[in-house]
């Protein structure tokens, strides 16, 4: 189980690092958006001057934490709302990318389960 945890943690970290670095350095051209609702939503995210860079910065920090194996407990909590948003956005607006979003969300839940002993003090009265 320890090896599976390391593999999942590193794969999530690499995925988050790739997504954030490709955003900051424009490594990949953006895909054309055919869904009008998704296009309007995406334009709203881009129009806000801080929201999208903030999310990508958190992805970068959490990706580094996952790859290095340091502060994984904190990175799980920080990245959880972003993965939930990625899952819901892909579910409602871009279902063709839903499998990747679902795998990211399930892998995050798996890591929270594996590091559950670190979270027990949060839930005690």
Coordinates of C-alpha atoms in Angstrom, one line a residue:
X1 CA 0.0 0.0 0.0
X2 CA 2.9 2.3 0.7
X3 CA 4.2 1.9 -2.9
X4 CA 0.7 2.7 -4.3
X5 CA 0.6 5.8 -2.2
X6 CA 3.9 7.0 -3.5
X7 CA 2.9 6.2 -7.1
X8 CA -0.5 8.1 -6.8
X9 CA 1.2 11.0 -5.0
X10 CA 3.9 11.4 -7.6
X11 CA 1.4 11.1 -10.5
X12 CA -0.9 13.7 -9.1
X13 CA 2.1 15.9 -8.5
X14 CA 3.3 15.6 -12.0
X15 CA -0.2 16.2 -13.4
X16 CA -0.6 19.4 -11.3
X17 CA 2.9 20.6 -12.2
X18 CA 2.3 20.1 -15.9
X19 CA -1.0 21.9 -15.8
X20 CA 0.3 24.8 -13.9
X21 CA 3.6 25.2 -15.7
X22 CA 1.9 24.9 -19.1
X23 CA -0.4 27.7 -18.0
X24 CA 2.3 30.0 -16.8
X25 CA 4.7 29.4 -19.7
X26 CA 2.1 28.9 -22.5
X27 CA 3.5 25.4 -23.4
X28 CA 0.4 24.2 -25.1
X29 CA -2.0 26.1 -27.3
X30 CA -5.5 26.3 -25.9
X31 CA -8.0 23.9 -27.3
X32 CA -10.9 25.4 -29.2
X33 CA -14.0 25.4 -27.1
X34 CA -17.2 24.4 -28.8
X35 CA -19.7 24.5 -25.9
X36 CA -21.1 28.1 -25.6
X37 CA -21.7 27.8 -21.8
X38 CA -18.2 26.6 -21.2
X39 CA -16.8 29.3 -23.4
X40 CA -18.7 32.0 -21.4
X41 CA -17.5 30.4 -18.1
X42 CA -13.9 30.3 -19.3
X43 CA -14.0 33.9 -20.4
X44 CA -15.3 34.9 -17.0
X45 CA -12.4 33.0 -15.4
X46 CA -9.9 34.7 -17.7
X47 CA -11.5 38.1 -17.2
X48 CA -11.0 37.9 -13.4
X49 CA -7.5 39.1 -13.0
X50 CA -6.6 37.0 -9.9
X51 CA -8.8 33.8 -9.8
X52 CA -7.2 31.7 -12.5
X53 CA -3.6 32.6 -11.6
X54 CA -4.3 31.9 -8.0
X55 CA -5.7 28.5 -8.7
X56 CA -2.7 27.7 -11.0
X57 CA -0.3 28.9 -8.3
X58 CA -1.9 26.6 -5.7
X59 CA -1.7 23.8 -8.2
X60 CA 2.0 24.5 -8.7
X61 CA 2.7 24.6 -4.9
X62 CA 0.7 21.4 -4.3
X63 CA 2.3 19.7 -7.2
X64 CA 5.7 20.4 -5.8
X65 CA 4.6 19.2 -2.4
X66 CA 3.3 15.9 -3.9
X67 CA 6.4 15.2 -5.9
X68 CA 8.8 16.0 -3.1
X69 CA 6.7 14.2 -0.5
X70 CA 6.8 17.1 1.9
X71 CA 3.7 18.8 3.4
X72 CA 1.5 16.3 1.6
X73 CA -1.2 16.6 4.3
X74 CA -1.5 20.4 3.7
X75 CA -1.3 20.0 0.0
X76 CA -4.3 17.5 0.1
X77 CA -6.4 20.0 1.9
X78 CA -5.4 22.9 -0.4
X79 CA -6.0 21.1 -3.6
X80 CA -9.3 19.4 -2.6
X81 CA -11.5 22.4 -3.5
X82 CA -9.8 22.9 -6.8
X83 CA -10.2 19.2 -7.7
X84 CA -13.9 19.4 -6.7
X85 CA -14.3 22.4 -9.0
X86 CA -12.4 20.7 -11.8
X87 CA -14.7 17.7 -11.4
X88 CA -17.9 19.7 -11.5
X89 CA -16.8 21.9 -14.4
X90 CA -16.0 18.9 -16.4
X91 CA -19.2 17.1 -15.4
X92 CA -21.5 19.9 -16.4
X93 CA -19.7 21.7 -19.2
X94 CA -17.0 19.4 -20.7
X95 CA -17.9 15.7 -20.2
X96 CA -15.3 14.5 -22.6
X97 CA -12.6 15.3 -20.1
X98 CA -14.5 13.9 -17.1
X99 CA -12.4 10.7 -16.7
X100 CA -9.2 12.7 -16.0
X101 CA -11.0 14.9 -13.6
X102 CA -12.6 11.9 -11.8
X103 CA -9.2 10.2 -11.5
X104 CA -7.7 13.3 -10.1
X105 CA -10.5 13.6 -7.5
X106 CA -10.4 10.0 -6.6
X107 CA -6.6 10.0 -6.2
X108 CA -6.9 13.0 -3.9
X109 CA -9.5 11.2 -1.8
X110 CA -7.2 8.2 -1.7
X111 CA -4.3 10.3 -0.4
X112 CA -6.6 11.8 2.2
X113 CA -7.5 8.3 3.3
X114 CA -3.9 7.2 3.4
X115 CA -2.8 10.3 5.5
X116 CA -6.0 10.2 7.7
X117 CA -4.0 9.9 10.9
X118 CA -2.6 13.4 10.2
X119 CA -6.2 14.8 10.0
X120 CA -7.6 13.1 13.1
X121 CA -6.7 16.1 15.3
X122 CA -8.8 18.4 13.1
X123 CA -12.0 16.4 13.8
X124 CA -11.6 16.0 17.6
X125 CA -13.5 18.3 19.9

